[in-house]
Amino acid sequence: MRSCIIAFLVLNMLVSCGKKEEKEQAQQPVAIKKNKIVKVVTKRVQKVSVTETKKAYGYAVPFKSVDVFSKVNGVVLKKFRELGETVNAGDVLAVVRQDIPGMEFADHEVKANLSGTIFKDFTEEGATVTVQKPLFNLARLDPILAEIKIPEEWLTRINFEQPINVNLEAFPTQTFQARLYRLLPQNDSKSRSAIARLKISNPNLKIKPGMFVTAEFKFSRHDALVIPVDALVRSGLEYYVFKVQNNVVHKQLVQPGELFGRNQEILNGLQANESVVVFGQNLLEDGVQVEVEEVQ
């Protein structure tokens, strides 16, 4: 019995020693982590003058579009032009013969009432036409318009003289220049938006109605604090950076603003010339000592 008690006490001591050793080992990495110096790359917060850029989207539409009607009822005797052809005002597009039994009339010439492109063709030779239904739709495509939806708060910031860059999915490597041509009088009360029409030069008729358009508006310049976008870390709904002071990092919540290329505007949380980590954030936590390599 005595030997059993001694064996139990020895076993209990061994277990206690083992737990103490495990606890010390578990605490050791934390101590090492806090004492370890981490190498990071930093950059200073810069105060720069930036141009605010906003994008809006829409579709290309003809600069002008008109329907062409016959002035008499009858049958299309001859068509001279087809869909997609370019015409001048006054060109004869078709001839209509009045079809009234027992009576003879001079054939009626249907003429273009606009210089442009035959955008829609509603008839064929031999078809019966009336004065109420159009035979053709003509569209002027040079210049061409981009009809886009813009937030109504932009209305006080845009003007008819400012240049606007326009990009189309059909021509991803090309940028077109546009100007504000007209603001439509009605606003959309649900989306609080307005319709703007931009005029774009289109001499080769490359831009077709219906093409998707992205318009880039540049507004007034202002001073802004910016950091490299790589310095910004997101956690849930919050954004933060690691700010370096005396070779120690501090986690700092920030409020991001506009993105200017690879630079992120910071509205709150930083001051000009402060140092922030741009590389190595994954090794950091608040209070860690760092070895700094600063880049310009």
Short mmCIF file of C-alpha atoms in Angstrom, two decimals:
data_model
loop_
_atom_site.label_atom_id
_atom_site.label_comp_id
_atom_site.label_asym_id
_atom_site.label_seq_id
_atom_site.Cartn_x
_atom_site.Cartn_y
_atom_site.Cartn_z
CA MET A 1 0.00 0.00 0.00
CA ARG A 2 2.81 2.36 0.89
CA SER A 3 4.55 1.66 -2.41
CA CYS A 4 1.34 2.52 -4.31
CA ILE A 5 1.09 5.88 -2.56
CA ILE A 6 4.72 6.69 -3.34
CA ALA A 7 4.19 5.75 -7.01
CA PHE A 8 1.09 7.99 -7.20
CA LEU A 9 2.95 10.97 -5.73
CA VAL A 10 5.85 10.53 -8.16
CA LEU A 11 3.45 10.32 -11.12
CA ASN A 12 1.62 13.46 -9.96
CA MET A 13 4.91 15.36 -9.72
CA LEU A 14 5.88 14.28 -13.24
CA VAL A 15 2.52 15.44 -14.65
CA SER A 16 2.81 18.81 -12.86
CA CYS A 17 6.32 19.32 -14.21
CA GLY A 18 5.13 18.45 -17.72
CA LYS A 19 2.30 20.98 -17.58
CA LYS A 20 4.65 23.67 -16.30
CA GLU A 21 7.07 22.97 -19.12
CA GLU A 22 4.25 23.08 -21.71
CA LYS A 23 3.06 26.41 -20.28
CA GLU A 24 6.56 27.87 -20.49
CA GLN A 25 6.91 26.64 -24.07
CA ALA A 26 3.52 28.13 -24.99
CA GLN A 27 4.55 31.50 -23.56
CA GLN A 28 7.95 31.48 -25.20
CA PRO A 29 6.85 32.29 -28.81
CA VAL A 30 4.88 35.33 -27.57
CA ALA A 31 7.94 36.71 -25.83
CA ILE A 32 10.08 36.03 -28.87
CA LYS A 33 7.46 37.62 -31.16
CA LYS A 34 7.34 40.82 -29.12
CA ASN A 35 11.13 41.09 -28.93
CA LYS A 36 11.70 40.21 -32.58
CA ILE A 37 12.51 43.12 -34.92
CA VAL A 38 10.58 42.90 -38.20
CA LYS A 39 11.90 44.40 -41.43
CA VAL A 40 9.36 46.62 -43.21
CA VAL A 41 9.22 49.06 -46.09
CA THR A 42 7.66 52.46 -45.38
CA LYS A 43 6.68 55.63 -47.18
CA ARG A 44 5.73 59.10 -46.00
CA VAL A 45 2.19 60.43 -46.17
CA GLN A 46 2.19 63.04 -48.93
CA LYS A 47 0.11 66.17 -49.38
CA VAL A 48 -0.51 66.63 -53.10
CA SER A 49 -2.82 68.52 -55.43
CA VAL A 50 -5.22 66.09 -57.11
CA THR A 51 -8.00 66.27 -59.67
CA GLU A 52 -11.17 64.49 -58.64
CA THR A 53 -12.30 62.05 -61.32
CA LYS A 54 -15.79 60.58 -61.59
CA LYS A 55 -17.21 58.06 -64.07
CA ALA A 56 -20.68 57.75 -65.56
CA TYR A 57 -22.11 55.24 -68.00
CA GLY A 58 -24.53 55.11 -70.90
CA TYR A 59 -24.94 54.36 -74.60
CA ALA A 60 -24.19 56.01 -77.93
CA VAL A 61 -27.21 57.48 -79.75
CA PRO A 62 -27.56 59.32 -83.09
CA PHE A 63 -26.96 63.06 -83.08
CA LYS A 64 -30.17 63.46 -85.03
CA SER A 65 -32.76 60.99 -86.28
CA VAL A 66 -35.76 61.51 -88.59
CA ASP A 67 -38.32 59.28 -90.29
CA VAL A 68 -38.97 59.50 -94.03
CA PHE A 69 -42.58 59.15 -95.25
CA SER A 70 -44.25 58.87 -98.62
CA LYS A 71 -46.63 61.72 -99.36
CA VAL A 72 -48.97 59.37 -101.22
CA ASN A 73 -50.47 55.93 -100.69
CA GLY A 74 -49.35 53.32 -103.18
CA VAL A 75 -46.82 50.62 -104.07
CA VAL A 76 -43.03 50.90 -103.92
CA LEU A 77 -42.01 50.73 -107.56
CA LYS A 78 -38.25 51.12 -107.05
CA LYS A 79 -35.76 51.44 -104.15
CA PHE A 80 -32.50 53.28 -104.79
CA ARG A 81 -30.85 53.07 -101.37
CA GLU A 82 -30.40 50.33 -98.77
CA LEU A 83 -29.82 50.02 -95.04
CA GLY A 84 -26.49 51.48 -93.88
CA GLU A 85 -25.85 53.63 -96.95
CA THR A 86 -24.90 57.30 -96.63
CA VAL A 87 -27.24 59.81 -98.27
CA ASN A 88 -27.53 63.56 -98.73
CA ALA A 89 -30.63 65.63 -98.16
CA GLY A 90 -32.65 65.61 -101.39
CA ASP A 91 -31.43 62.22 -102.65
CA VAL A 92 -34.20 60.03 -104.08
CA LEU A 93 -34.58 56.96 -101.87
CA ALA A 94 -37.56 55.28 -103.54
CA VAL A 95 -40.36 55.76 -106.06
CA VAL A 96 -43.99 55.12 -105.10
CA ARG A 97 -46.76 54.60 -107.66
CA GLN A 98 -50.24 55.53 -106.55
CA ASP A 99 -52.46 52.48 -106.82
CA ILE A 100 -55.98 53.76 -107.54
CA PRO A 101 -57.95 51.71 -110.11
CA GLY A 102 -58.99 53.69 -113.21
CA MET A 103 -56.74 56.66 -112.45
CA GLU A 104 -53.23 57.55 -113.51
CA PHE A 105 -50.84 59.70 -111.50
CA ALA A 106 -47.20 60.69 -111.85
CA ASP A 107 -44.89 58.49 -109.81
CA HIS A 108 -43.96 60.01 -106.45
CA GLU A 109 -40.30 60.34 -105.45
CA VAL A 110 -39.51 59.77 -101.79
CA LYS A 111 -36.52 61.98 -100.94
CA ALA A 112 -34.11 62.12 -98.00
CA ASN A 113 -34.90 64.95 -95.61
CA LEU A 114 -31.55 64.70 -93.78
CA SER A 115 -27.93 64.09 -94.71
CA GLY A 116 -26.82 61.00 -92.87
CA THR A 117 -27.05 57.21 -92.81
CA ILE A 118 -30.03 54.98 -93.53
CA PHE A 119 -30.40 53.73 -89.97
CA LYS A 120 -33.62 51.76 -90.43
CA ASP A 121 -35.31 50.40 -93.57
CA PHE A 122 -39.01 49.57 -93.27
CA THR A 123 -39.94 48.73 -96.87
CA GLU A 124 -39.19 46.66 -99.97
CA GLU A 125 -39.97 46.95 -103.67
CA GLY A 126 -43.55 45.89 -104.29
CA ALA A 127 -44.67 46.72 -100.76
CA THR A 128 -47.80 48.74 -100.18
CA VAL A 129 -47.17 51.96 -98.28
CA THR A 130 -49.32 54.63 -96.69
CA VAL A 131 -48.70 58.21 -95.69
CA GLN A 132 -48.93 57.22 -92.00
CA LYS A 133 -46.04 54.71 -91.95
CA PRO A 134 -42.36 55.62 -92.46
CA LEU A 135 -40.32 54.01 -95.23
CA PHE A 136 -36.89 54.82 -93.76
CA ASN A 137 -35.21 56.28 -90.71
CA LEU A 138 -32.21 58.51 -91.33
CA ALA A 139 -29.61 59.24 -88.66
CA ARG A 140 -26.76 61.70 -88.45
CA LEU A 141 -23.85 59.84 -86.83
CA ASP A 142 -21.08 62.46 -87.12
CA PRO A 143 -20.94 63.84 -84.57
CA ILE A 144 -22.57 61.20 -82.40
CA LEU A 145 -24.00 61.55 -78.91
CA ALA A 146 -23.38 59.60 -75.73
CA GLU A 147 -26.46 59.60 -73.50
CA ILE A 148 -25.38 58.98 -69.91
CA LYS A 149 -26.95 59.06 -66.47
CA ILE A 150 -25.27 61.31 -63.89
CA PRO A 151 -26.04 62.02 -60.20
CA GLU A 152 -28.01 65.23 -59.83
CA GLU A 153 -25.37 66.69 -57.46
CA TRP A 154 -23.01 66.88 -60.46
CA LEU A 155 -25.24 69.46 -62.14
CA THR A 156 -23.57 72.34 -60.30
CA ARG A 157 -20.07 71.01 -61.05
CA ILE A 158 -20.12 70.31 -64.78
CA ASN A 159 -20.04 72.88 -67.59
CA PHE A 160 -20.26 72.96 -71.36
CA GLU A 161 -16.58 73.84 -71.83
CA GLN A 162 -14.86 71.09 -69.87
CA PRO A 163 -13.27 68.26 -71.90
CA ILE A 164 -14.59 64.78 -71.11
CA ASN A 165 -12.80 61.51 -71.84
CA VAL A 166 -14.98 58.77 -73.31
CA ASN A 167 -14.12 55.07 -73.59
CA LEU A 168 -16.04 52.32 -75.36
CA GLU A 169 -15.89 48.59 -74.76
CA ALA A 170 -15.63 48.11 -78.53
CA PHE A 171 -12.35 50.11 -78.61
CA PRO A 172 -10.65 49.36 -75.26
CA THR A 173 -7.29 50.96 -76.19
CA GLN A 174 -8.71 54.22 -77.56
CA THR A 175 -9.97 57.29 -75.74
CA PHE A 176 -12.35 59.74 -77.44
CA GLN A 177 -12.78 63.40 -76.56
CA ALA A 178 -16.27 64.74 -75.85
CA ARG A 179 -18.04 67.87 -74.69
CA LEU A 180 -21.27 68.33 -72.81
CA TYR A 181 -23.93 69.01 -75.45
CA ARG A 182 -27.20 69.05 -73.55
CA LEU A 183 -28.78 68.32 -70.18
CA LEU A 184 -32.25 66.86 -70.57
CA PRO A 185 -34.86 68.80 -68.58
CA GLN A 186 -36.37 65.87 -66.68
CA ASN A 187 -34.66 64.19 -63.71
CA ASP A 188 -35.30 60.71 -62.33
CA SER A 189 -36.69 61.31 -58.84
CA LYS A 190 -36.21 57.68 -57.77
CA SER A 191 -32.50 57.43 -58.58
CA ARG A 192 -31.90 61.19 -58.12
CA SER A 193 -30.12 61.32 -61.46
CA ALA A 194 -30.15 63.39 -64.65
CA ILE A 195 -29.51 62.57 -68.31
CA ALA A 196 -26.57 64.27 -70.01
CA ARG A 197 -25.77 64.12 -73.71
CA LEU A 198 -22.14 64.34 -74.77
CA LYS A 199 -21.06 65.23 -78.31
CA ILE A 200 -18.26 63.12 -79.83
CA SER A 201 -16.56 63.61 -83.19
CA ASN A 202 -17.11 60.48 -85.30
CA PRO A 203 -15.71 61.15 -88.82
CA ASN A 204 -15.14 57.49 -89.71
CA LEU A 205 -18.46 56.40 -88.17
CA LYS A 206 -16.57 53.97 -85.91
CA ILE A 207 -18.88 54.64 -83.00
CA LYS A 208 -22.25 53.00 -83.59
CA PRO A 209 -25.54 53.73 -81.81
CA GLY A 210 -26.06 51.30 -78.95
CA MET A 211 -22.37 50.94 -78.02
CA PHE A 212 -21.69 51.03 -74.26
CA VAL A 213 -19.95 54.23 -73.16
CA THR A 214 -17.90 55.17 -70.08
CA ALA A 215 -17.48 58.93 -69.58
CA GLU A 216 -14.80 60.31 -67.27
CA PHE A 217 -15.42 63.72 -65.70
CA LYS A 218 -12.57 65.69 -64.12
CA PHE A 219 -13.63 68.14 -61.45
CA SER A 220 -11.74 70.89 -59.60
CA ARG A 221 -8.30 70.30 -58.11
CA HIS A 222 -7.82 70.17 -54.35
CA ASP A 223 -5.13 69.28 -51.81
CA ALA A 224 -5.26 65.74 -50.46
CA LEU A 225 -3.27 63.44 -48.17
CA VAL A 226 -2.32 60.29 -50.08
CA ILE A 227 -0.57 57.01 -49.33
CA PRO A 228 0.27 54.06 -51.59
CA VAL A 229 -2.78 51.85 -51.94
CA ASP A 230 -0.64 48.92 -50.73
CA ALA A 231 -0.42 50.53 -47.29
CA LEU A 232 -4.16 50.25 -46.70
CA VAL A 233 -5.46 47.17 -44.87
CA ARG A 234 -9.14 46.26 -44.66
CA SER A 235 -10.72 44.39 -41.77
CA GLY A 236 -14.47 43.95 -42.11
CA LEU A 237 -15.92 47.44 -42.53
CA GLU A 238 -12.81 49.16 -41.16
CA TYR A 239 -9.62 50.33 -42.85
CA TYR A 240 -6.31 50.80 -41.10
CA VAL A 241 -2.59 51.30 -41.66
CA PHE A 242 0.50 50.61 -39.58
CA LYS A 243 2.10 53.91 -38.63
CA VAL A 244 5.77 53.89 -37.58
CA GLN A 245 7.01 56.03 -34.69
CA ASN A 246 10.49 55.56 -33.21
CA ASN A 247 10.81 52.18 -34.94
CA VAL A 248 7.62 50.89 -33.34
CA VAL A 249 4.42 50.28 -35.34
CA HIS A 250 1.00 51.44 -34.23
CA LYS A 251 -2.26 50.30 -35.79
CA GLN A 252 -4.14 53.39 -36.99
CA LEU A 253 -7.74 53.45 -38.22
CA VAL A 254 -8.22 55.66 -41.29
CA GLN A 255 -11.01 56.90 -43.54
CA PRO A 256 -10.18 56.40 -47.24
CA GLY A 257 -11.39 58.80 -49.92
CA GLU A 258 -10.85 58.75 -53.69
CA LEU A 259 -8.41 56.47 -55.47
CA PHE A 260 -5.94 58.29 -57.74
CA GLY A 261 -4.10 55.66 -59.73
CA ARG A 262 -1.98 53.75 -57.18
CA ASN A 263 -2.44 56.43 -54.51
CA GLN A 264 -5.23 56.32 -51.94
CA GLU A 265 -6.63 59.55 -50.52
CA ILE A 266 -6.95 59.55 -46.71
CA LEU A 267 -9.64 61.81 -45.26
CA ASN A 268 -9.04 61.13 -41.54
CA GLY A 269 -6.48 59.36 -39.35
CA LEU A 270 -3.14 60.54 -40.74
CA GLN A 271 -1.10 63.70 -41.11
CA ALA A 272 1.36 64.77 -43.78
CA ASN A 273 4.90 63.33 -43.52
CA GLU A 274 3.93 60.51 -41.15
CA SER A 275 5.52 57.16 -41.99
CA VAL A 276 3.32 54.18 -42.91
CA VAL A 277 4.20 50.58 -43.74
CA VAL A 278 3.71 49.65 -47.39
CA PHE A 279 5.22 46.15 -47.29
CA GLY A 280 5.37 43.58 -44.49
CA GLN A 281 2.03 44.25 -42.77
CA ASN A 282 1.26 40.53 -42.50
CA LEU A 283 4.04 40.16 -39.91
CA LEU A 284 2.88 43.05 -37.74
CA GLU A 285 0.72 43.75 -34.73
CA ASP A 286 0.39 46.85 -32.61
CA GLY A 287 3.58 47.63 -30.66
CA VAL A 288 6.02 45.48 -32.66
CA GLN A 289 9.54 46.86 -33.17
CA VAL A 290 10.61 47.25 -36.80
CA GLU A 291 13.67 47.86 -38.91
CA VAL A 292 12.68 50.46 -41.48
CA GLU A 293 13.59 50.78 -45.13
CA GLU A 294 12.00 53.99 -46.39
CA VAL A 295 11.22 54.51 -50.07
CA GLN A 296 10.56 57.81 -51.78
#
